[in-house]
Tab-separated table of N, CA, C and O in Angstrom:
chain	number	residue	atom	x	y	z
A	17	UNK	N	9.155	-15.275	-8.148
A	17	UNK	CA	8.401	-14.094	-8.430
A	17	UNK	C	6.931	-14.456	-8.495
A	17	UNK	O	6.561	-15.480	-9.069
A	18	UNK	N	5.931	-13.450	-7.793
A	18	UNK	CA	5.097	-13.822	-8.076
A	18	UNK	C	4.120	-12.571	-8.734
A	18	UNK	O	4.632	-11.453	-8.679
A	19	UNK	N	3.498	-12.616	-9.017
A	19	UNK	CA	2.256	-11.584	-9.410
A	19	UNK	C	0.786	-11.335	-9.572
A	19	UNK	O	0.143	-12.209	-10.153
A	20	UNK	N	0.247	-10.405	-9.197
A	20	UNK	CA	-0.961	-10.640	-8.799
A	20	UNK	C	-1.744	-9.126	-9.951
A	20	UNK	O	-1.482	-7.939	-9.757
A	21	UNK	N	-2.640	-9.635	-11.015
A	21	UNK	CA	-3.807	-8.687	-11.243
A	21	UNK	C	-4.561	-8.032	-11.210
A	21	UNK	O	-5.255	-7.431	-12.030
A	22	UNK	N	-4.415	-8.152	-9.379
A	22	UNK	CA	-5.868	-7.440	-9.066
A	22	UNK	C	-5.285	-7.378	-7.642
A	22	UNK	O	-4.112	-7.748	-7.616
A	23	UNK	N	-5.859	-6.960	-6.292
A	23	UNK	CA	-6.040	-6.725	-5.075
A	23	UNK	C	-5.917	-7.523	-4.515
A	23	UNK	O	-7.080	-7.867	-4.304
A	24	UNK	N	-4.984	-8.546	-3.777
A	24	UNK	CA	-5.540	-9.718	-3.350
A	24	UNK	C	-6.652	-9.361	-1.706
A	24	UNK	O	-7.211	-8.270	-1.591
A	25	UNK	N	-6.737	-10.053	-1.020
A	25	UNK	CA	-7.480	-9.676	0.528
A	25	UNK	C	-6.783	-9.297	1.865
A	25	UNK	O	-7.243	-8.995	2.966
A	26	UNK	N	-5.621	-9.407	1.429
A	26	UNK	CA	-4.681	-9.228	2.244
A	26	UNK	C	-3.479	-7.975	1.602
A	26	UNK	O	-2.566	-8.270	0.832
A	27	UNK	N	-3.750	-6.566	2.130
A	27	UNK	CA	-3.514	-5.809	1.154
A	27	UNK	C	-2.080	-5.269	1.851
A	27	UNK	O	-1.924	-5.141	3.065
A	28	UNK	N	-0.814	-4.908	0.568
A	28	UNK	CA	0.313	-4.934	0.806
A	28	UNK	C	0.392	-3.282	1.617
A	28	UNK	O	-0.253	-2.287	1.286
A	29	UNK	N	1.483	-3.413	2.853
A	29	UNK	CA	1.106	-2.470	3.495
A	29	UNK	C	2.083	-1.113	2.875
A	29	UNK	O	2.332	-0.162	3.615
A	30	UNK	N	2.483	-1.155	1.740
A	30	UNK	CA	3.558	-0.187	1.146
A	30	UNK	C	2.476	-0.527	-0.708
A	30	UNK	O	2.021	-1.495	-1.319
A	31	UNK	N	2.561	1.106	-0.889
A	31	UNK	CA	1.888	1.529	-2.352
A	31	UNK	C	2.510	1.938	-2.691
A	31	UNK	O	3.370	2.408	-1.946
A	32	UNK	N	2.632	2.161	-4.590
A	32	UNK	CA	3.681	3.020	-5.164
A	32	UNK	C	2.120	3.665	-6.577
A	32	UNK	O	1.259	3.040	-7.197
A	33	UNK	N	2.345	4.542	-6.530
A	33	UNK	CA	1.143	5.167	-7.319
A	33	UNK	C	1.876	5.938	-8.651
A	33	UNK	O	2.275	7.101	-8.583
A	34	UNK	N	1.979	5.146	-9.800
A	34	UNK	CA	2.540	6.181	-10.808
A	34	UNK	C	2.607	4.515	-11.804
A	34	UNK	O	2.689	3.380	-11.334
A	35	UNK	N	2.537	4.937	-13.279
A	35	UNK	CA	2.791	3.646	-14.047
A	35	UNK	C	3.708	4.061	-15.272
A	35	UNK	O	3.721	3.477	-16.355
A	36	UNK	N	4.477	5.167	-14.924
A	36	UNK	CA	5.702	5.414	-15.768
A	36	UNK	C	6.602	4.734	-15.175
A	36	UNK	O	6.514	3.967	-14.217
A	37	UNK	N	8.020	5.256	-16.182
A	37	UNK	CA	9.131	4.218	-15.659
A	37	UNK	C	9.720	4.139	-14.133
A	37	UNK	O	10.191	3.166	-13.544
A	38	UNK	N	9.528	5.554	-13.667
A	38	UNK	CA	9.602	5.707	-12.273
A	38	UNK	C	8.993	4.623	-11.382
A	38	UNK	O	9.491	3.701	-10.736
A	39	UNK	N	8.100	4.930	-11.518
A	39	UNK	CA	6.802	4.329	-10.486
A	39	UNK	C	6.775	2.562	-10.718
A	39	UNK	O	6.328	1.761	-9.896
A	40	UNK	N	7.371	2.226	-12.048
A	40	UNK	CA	7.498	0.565	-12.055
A	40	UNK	C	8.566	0.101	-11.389
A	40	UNK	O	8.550	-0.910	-10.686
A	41	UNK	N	9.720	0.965	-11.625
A	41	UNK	CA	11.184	1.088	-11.008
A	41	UNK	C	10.922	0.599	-9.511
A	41	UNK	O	11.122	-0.466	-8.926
A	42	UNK	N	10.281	2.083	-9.067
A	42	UNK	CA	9.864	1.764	-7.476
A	42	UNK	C	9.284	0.969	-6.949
A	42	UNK	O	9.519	0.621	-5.792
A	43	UNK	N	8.117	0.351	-7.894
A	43	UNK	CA	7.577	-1.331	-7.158
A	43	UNK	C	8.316	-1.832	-7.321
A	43	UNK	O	8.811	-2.307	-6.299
A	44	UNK	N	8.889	-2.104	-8.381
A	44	UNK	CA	9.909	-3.419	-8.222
A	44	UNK	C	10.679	-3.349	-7.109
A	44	UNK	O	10.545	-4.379	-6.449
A	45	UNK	N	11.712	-2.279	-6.435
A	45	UNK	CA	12.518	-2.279	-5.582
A	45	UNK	C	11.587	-2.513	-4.312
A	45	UNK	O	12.041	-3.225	-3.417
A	46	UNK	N	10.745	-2.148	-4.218
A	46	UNK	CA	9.754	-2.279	-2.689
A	46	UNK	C	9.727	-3.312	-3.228
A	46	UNK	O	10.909	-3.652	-3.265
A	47	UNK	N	9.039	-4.199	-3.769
A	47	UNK	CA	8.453	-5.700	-3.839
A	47	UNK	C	9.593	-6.341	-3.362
A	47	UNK	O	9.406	-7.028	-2.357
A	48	UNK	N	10.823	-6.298	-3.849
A	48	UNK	CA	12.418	-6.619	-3.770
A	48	UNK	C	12.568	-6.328	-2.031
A	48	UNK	O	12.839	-7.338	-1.381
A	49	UNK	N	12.486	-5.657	-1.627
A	49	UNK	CA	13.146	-5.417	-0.282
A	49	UNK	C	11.675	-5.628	0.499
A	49	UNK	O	11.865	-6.511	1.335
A	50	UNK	N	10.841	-5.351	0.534
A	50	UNK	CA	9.202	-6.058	1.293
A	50	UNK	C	8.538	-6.595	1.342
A	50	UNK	O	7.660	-6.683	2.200
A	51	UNK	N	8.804	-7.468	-0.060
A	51	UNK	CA	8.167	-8.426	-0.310
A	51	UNK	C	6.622	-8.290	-0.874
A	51	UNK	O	6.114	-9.258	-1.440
A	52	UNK	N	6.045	-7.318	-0.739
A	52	UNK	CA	5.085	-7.262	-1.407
A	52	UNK	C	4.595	-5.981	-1.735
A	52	UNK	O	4.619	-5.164	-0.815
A	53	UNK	N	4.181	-5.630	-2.763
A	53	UNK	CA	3.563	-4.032	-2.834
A	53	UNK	C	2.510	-3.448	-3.753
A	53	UNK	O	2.716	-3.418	-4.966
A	54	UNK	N	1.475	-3.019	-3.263
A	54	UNK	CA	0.451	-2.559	-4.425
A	54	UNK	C	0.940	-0.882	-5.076
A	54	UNK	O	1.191	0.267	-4.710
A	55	UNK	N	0.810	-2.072	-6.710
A	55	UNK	CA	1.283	-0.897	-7.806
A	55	UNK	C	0.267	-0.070	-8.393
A	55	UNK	O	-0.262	-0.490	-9.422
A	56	UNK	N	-0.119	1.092	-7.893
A	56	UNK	CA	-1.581	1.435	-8.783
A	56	UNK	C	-1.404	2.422	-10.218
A	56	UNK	O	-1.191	3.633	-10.147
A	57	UNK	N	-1.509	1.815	-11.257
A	57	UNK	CA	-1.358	2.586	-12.623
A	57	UNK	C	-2.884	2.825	-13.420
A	57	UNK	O	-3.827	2.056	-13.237
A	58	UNK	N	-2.938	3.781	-14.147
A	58	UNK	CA	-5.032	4.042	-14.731
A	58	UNK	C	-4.620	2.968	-15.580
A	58	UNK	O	-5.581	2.885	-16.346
A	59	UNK	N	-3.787	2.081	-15.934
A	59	UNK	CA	-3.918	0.668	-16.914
A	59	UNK	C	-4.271	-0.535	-15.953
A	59	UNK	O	-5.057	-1.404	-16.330
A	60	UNK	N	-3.601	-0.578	-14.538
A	60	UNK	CA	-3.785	-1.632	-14.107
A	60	UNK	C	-2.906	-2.828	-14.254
A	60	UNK	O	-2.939	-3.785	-13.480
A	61	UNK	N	-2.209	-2.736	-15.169
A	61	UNK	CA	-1.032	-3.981	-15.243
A	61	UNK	C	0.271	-3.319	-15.879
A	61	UNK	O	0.887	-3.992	-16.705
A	62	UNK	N	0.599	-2.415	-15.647
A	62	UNK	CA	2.098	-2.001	-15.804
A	62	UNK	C	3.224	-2.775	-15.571
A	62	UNK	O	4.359	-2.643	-16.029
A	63	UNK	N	2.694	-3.751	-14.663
A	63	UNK	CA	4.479	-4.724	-14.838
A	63	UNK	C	3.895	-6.164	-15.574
A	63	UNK	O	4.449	-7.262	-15.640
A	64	UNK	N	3.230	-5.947	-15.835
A	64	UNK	CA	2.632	-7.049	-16.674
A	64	UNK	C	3.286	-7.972	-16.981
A	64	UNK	O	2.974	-9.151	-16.809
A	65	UNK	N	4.809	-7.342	-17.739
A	65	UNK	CA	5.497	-8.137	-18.423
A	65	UNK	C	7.195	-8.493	-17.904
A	65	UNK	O	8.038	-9.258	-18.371
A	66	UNK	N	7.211	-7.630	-16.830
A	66	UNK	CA	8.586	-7.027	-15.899
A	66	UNK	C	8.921	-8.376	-15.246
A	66	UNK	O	7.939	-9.056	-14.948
A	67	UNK	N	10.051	-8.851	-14.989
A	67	UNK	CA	10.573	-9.560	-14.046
A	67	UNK	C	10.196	-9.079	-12.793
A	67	UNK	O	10.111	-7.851	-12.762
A	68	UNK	N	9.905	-9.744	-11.591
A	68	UNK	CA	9.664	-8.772	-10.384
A	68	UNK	C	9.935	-9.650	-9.493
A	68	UNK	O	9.503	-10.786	-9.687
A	69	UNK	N	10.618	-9.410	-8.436
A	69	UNK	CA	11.363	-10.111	-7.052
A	69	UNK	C	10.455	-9.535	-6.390
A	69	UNK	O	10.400	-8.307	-6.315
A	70	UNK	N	9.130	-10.774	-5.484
A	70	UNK	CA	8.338	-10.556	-4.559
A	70	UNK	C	6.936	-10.350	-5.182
A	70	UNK	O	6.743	-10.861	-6.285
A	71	UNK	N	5.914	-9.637	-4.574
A	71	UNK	CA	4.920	-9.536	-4.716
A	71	UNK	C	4.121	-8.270	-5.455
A	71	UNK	O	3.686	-7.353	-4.759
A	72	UNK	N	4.015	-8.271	-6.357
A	72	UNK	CA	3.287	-7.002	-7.172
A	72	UNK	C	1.401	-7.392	-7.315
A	72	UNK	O	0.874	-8.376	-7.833
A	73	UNK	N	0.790	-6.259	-6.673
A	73	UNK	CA	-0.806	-6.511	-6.804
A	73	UNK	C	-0.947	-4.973	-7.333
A	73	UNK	O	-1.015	-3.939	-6.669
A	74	UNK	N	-0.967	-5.151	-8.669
A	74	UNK	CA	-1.526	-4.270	-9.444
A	74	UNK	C	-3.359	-3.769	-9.745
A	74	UNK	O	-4.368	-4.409	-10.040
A	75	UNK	N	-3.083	-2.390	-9.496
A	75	UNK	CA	-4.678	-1.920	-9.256
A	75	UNK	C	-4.565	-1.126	-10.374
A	75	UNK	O	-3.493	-0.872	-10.923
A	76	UNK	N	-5.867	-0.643	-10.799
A	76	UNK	CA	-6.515	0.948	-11.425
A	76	UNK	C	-7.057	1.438	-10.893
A	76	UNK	O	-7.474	2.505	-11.345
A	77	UNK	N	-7.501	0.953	-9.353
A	77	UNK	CA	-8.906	1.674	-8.301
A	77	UNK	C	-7.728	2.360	-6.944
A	77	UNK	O	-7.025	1.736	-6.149
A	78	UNK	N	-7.892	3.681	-7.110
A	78	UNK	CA	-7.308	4.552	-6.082
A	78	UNK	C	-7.996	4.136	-4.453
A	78	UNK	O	-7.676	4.636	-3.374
A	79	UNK	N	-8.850	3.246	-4.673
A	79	UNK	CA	-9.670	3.390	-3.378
A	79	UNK	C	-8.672	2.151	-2.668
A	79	UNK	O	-8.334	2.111	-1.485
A	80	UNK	N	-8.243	0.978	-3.948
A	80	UNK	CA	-7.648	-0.061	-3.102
A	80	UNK	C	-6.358	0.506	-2.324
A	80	UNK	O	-5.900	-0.021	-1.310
A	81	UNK	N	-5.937	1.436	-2.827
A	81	UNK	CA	-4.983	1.848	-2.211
A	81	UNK	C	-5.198	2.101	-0.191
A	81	UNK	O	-4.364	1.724	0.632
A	82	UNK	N	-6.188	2.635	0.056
A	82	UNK	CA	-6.980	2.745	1.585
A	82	UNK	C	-6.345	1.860	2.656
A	82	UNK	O	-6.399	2.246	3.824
A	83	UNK	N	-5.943	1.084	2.455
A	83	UNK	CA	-5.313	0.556	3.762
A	83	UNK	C	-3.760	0.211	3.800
A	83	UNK	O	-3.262	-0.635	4.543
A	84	UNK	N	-2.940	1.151	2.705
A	84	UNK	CA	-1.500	1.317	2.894
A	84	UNK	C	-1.005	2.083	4.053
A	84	UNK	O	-1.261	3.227	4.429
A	85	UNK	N	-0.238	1.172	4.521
A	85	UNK	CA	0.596	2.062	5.451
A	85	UNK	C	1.713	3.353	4.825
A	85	UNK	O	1.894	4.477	5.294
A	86	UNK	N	2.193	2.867	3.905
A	86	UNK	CA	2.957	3.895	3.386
A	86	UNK	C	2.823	4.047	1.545
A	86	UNK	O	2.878	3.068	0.801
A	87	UNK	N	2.655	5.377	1.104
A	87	UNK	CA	2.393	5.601	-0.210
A	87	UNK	C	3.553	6.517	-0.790
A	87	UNK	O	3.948	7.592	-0.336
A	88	UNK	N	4.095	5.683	-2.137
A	88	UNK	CA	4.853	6.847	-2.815
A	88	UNK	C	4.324	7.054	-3.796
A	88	UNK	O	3.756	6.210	-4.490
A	89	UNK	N	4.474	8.793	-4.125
A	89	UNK	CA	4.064	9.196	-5.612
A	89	UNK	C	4.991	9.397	-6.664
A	89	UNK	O	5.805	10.311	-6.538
A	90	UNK	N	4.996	8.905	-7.372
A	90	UNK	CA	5.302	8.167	-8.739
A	90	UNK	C	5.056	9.045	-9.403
A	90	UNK	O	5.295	8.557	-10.508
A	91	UNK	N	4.594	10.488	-9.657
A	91	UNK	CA	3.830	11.415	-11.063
A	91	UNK	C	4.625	12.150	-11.455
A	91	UNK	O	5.605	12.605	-10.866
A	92	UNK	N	4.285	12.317	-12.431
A	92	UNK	CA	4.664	13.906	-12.897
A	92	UNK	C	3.945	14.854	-11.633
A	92	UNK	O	2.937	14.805	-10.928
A	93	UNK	N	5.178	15.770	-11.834
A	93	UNK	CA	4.922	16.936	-10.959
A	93	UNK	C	3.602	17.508	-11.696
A	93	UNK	O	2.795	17.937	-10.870
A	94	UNK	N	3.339	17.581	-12.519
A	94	UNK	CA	2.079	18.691	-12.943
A	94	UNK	C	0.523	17.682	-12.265
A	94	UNK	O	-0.602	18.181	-12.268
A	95	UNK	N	0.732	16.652	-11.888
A	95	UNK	CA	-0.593	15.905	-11.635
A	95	UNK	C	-0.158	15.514	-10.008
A	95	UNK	O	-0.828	14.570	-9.588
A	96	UNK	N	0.456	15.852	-9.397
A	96	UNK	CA	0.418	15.508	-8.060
A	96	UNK	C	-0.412	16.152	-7.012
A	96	UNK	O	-0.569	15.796	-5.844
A	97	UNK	N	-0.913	17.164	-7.645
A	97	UNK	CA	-1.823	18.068	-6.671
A	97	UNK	C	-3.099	17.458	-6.767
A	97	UNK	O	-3.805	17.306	-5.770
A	98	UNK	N	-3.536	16.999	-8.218
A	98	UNK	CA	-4.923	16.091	-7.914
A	98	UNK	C	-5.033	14.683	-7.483
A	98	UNK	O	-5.986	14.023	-7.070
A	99	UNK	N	-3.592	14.367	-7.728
A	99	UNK	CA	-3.667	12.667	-7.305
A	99	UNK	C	-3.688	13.092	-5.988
A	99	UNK	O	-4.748	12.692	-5.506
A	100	UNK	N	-3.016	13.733	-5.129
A	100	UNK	CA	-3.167	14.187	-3.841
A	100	UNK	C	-4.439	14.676	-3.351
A	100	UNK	O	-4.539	14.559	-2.129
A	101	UNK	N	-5.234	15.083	-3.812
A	101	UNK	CA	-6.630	15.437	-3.407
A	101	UNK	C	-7.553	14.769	-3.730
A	101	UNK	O	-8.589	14.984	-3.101
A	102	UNK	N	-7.587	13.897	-4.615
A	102	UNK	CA	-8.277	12.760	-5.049
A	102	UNK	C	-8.331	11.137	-4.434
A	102	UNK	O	-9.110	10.192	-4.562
A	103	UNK	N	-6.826	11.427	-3.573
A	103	UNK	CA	-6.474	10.193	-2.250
A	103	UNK	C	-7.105	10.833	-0.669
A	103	UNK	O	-6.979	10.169	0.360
């Protein structure tokens, strides 16, 4: 397992955007089956403490998110319309 704090330079091409239990759930399983995946939570280290199979690069900056190939949302339904307009 490995884990990463921040963004590394080489950015994972699968995002999971949410830092409830959902959204940790779902990195872990992407990291697990892709090997690597940026987790973006407004804390920034949501698996902080999680066991994790593969690669977790945990953000708080919506912008690192920009060069995912594929993004899941992780929210509560009542905040998906601004996380969506705000990406």
């Amino acid at each position: 397992m490995t884990r990463s704090s921040h963004v590394s330079a080489s950015h994972a091409a699968v995002a999971v955007i949410g830092g409830g239990e959902f959204g940790r759930s779902l990195a872990k399983a992407v990291a697990h089956s892709a090997g690597s995946v940026l987790h973006y939570s407004r804390s920034g280290n949501s698996l902080e403490d999680a066991e994790v199979e593969g690669t977790v690069h945990a953000t708080a900056n919506l912008a690192d998110l920009r060069n995912a190939e594929l993004l899941f949302l992780a929210v509560p339904s009542p905040y998906v319309d601004d996380v969506a307009r705000t990406l």
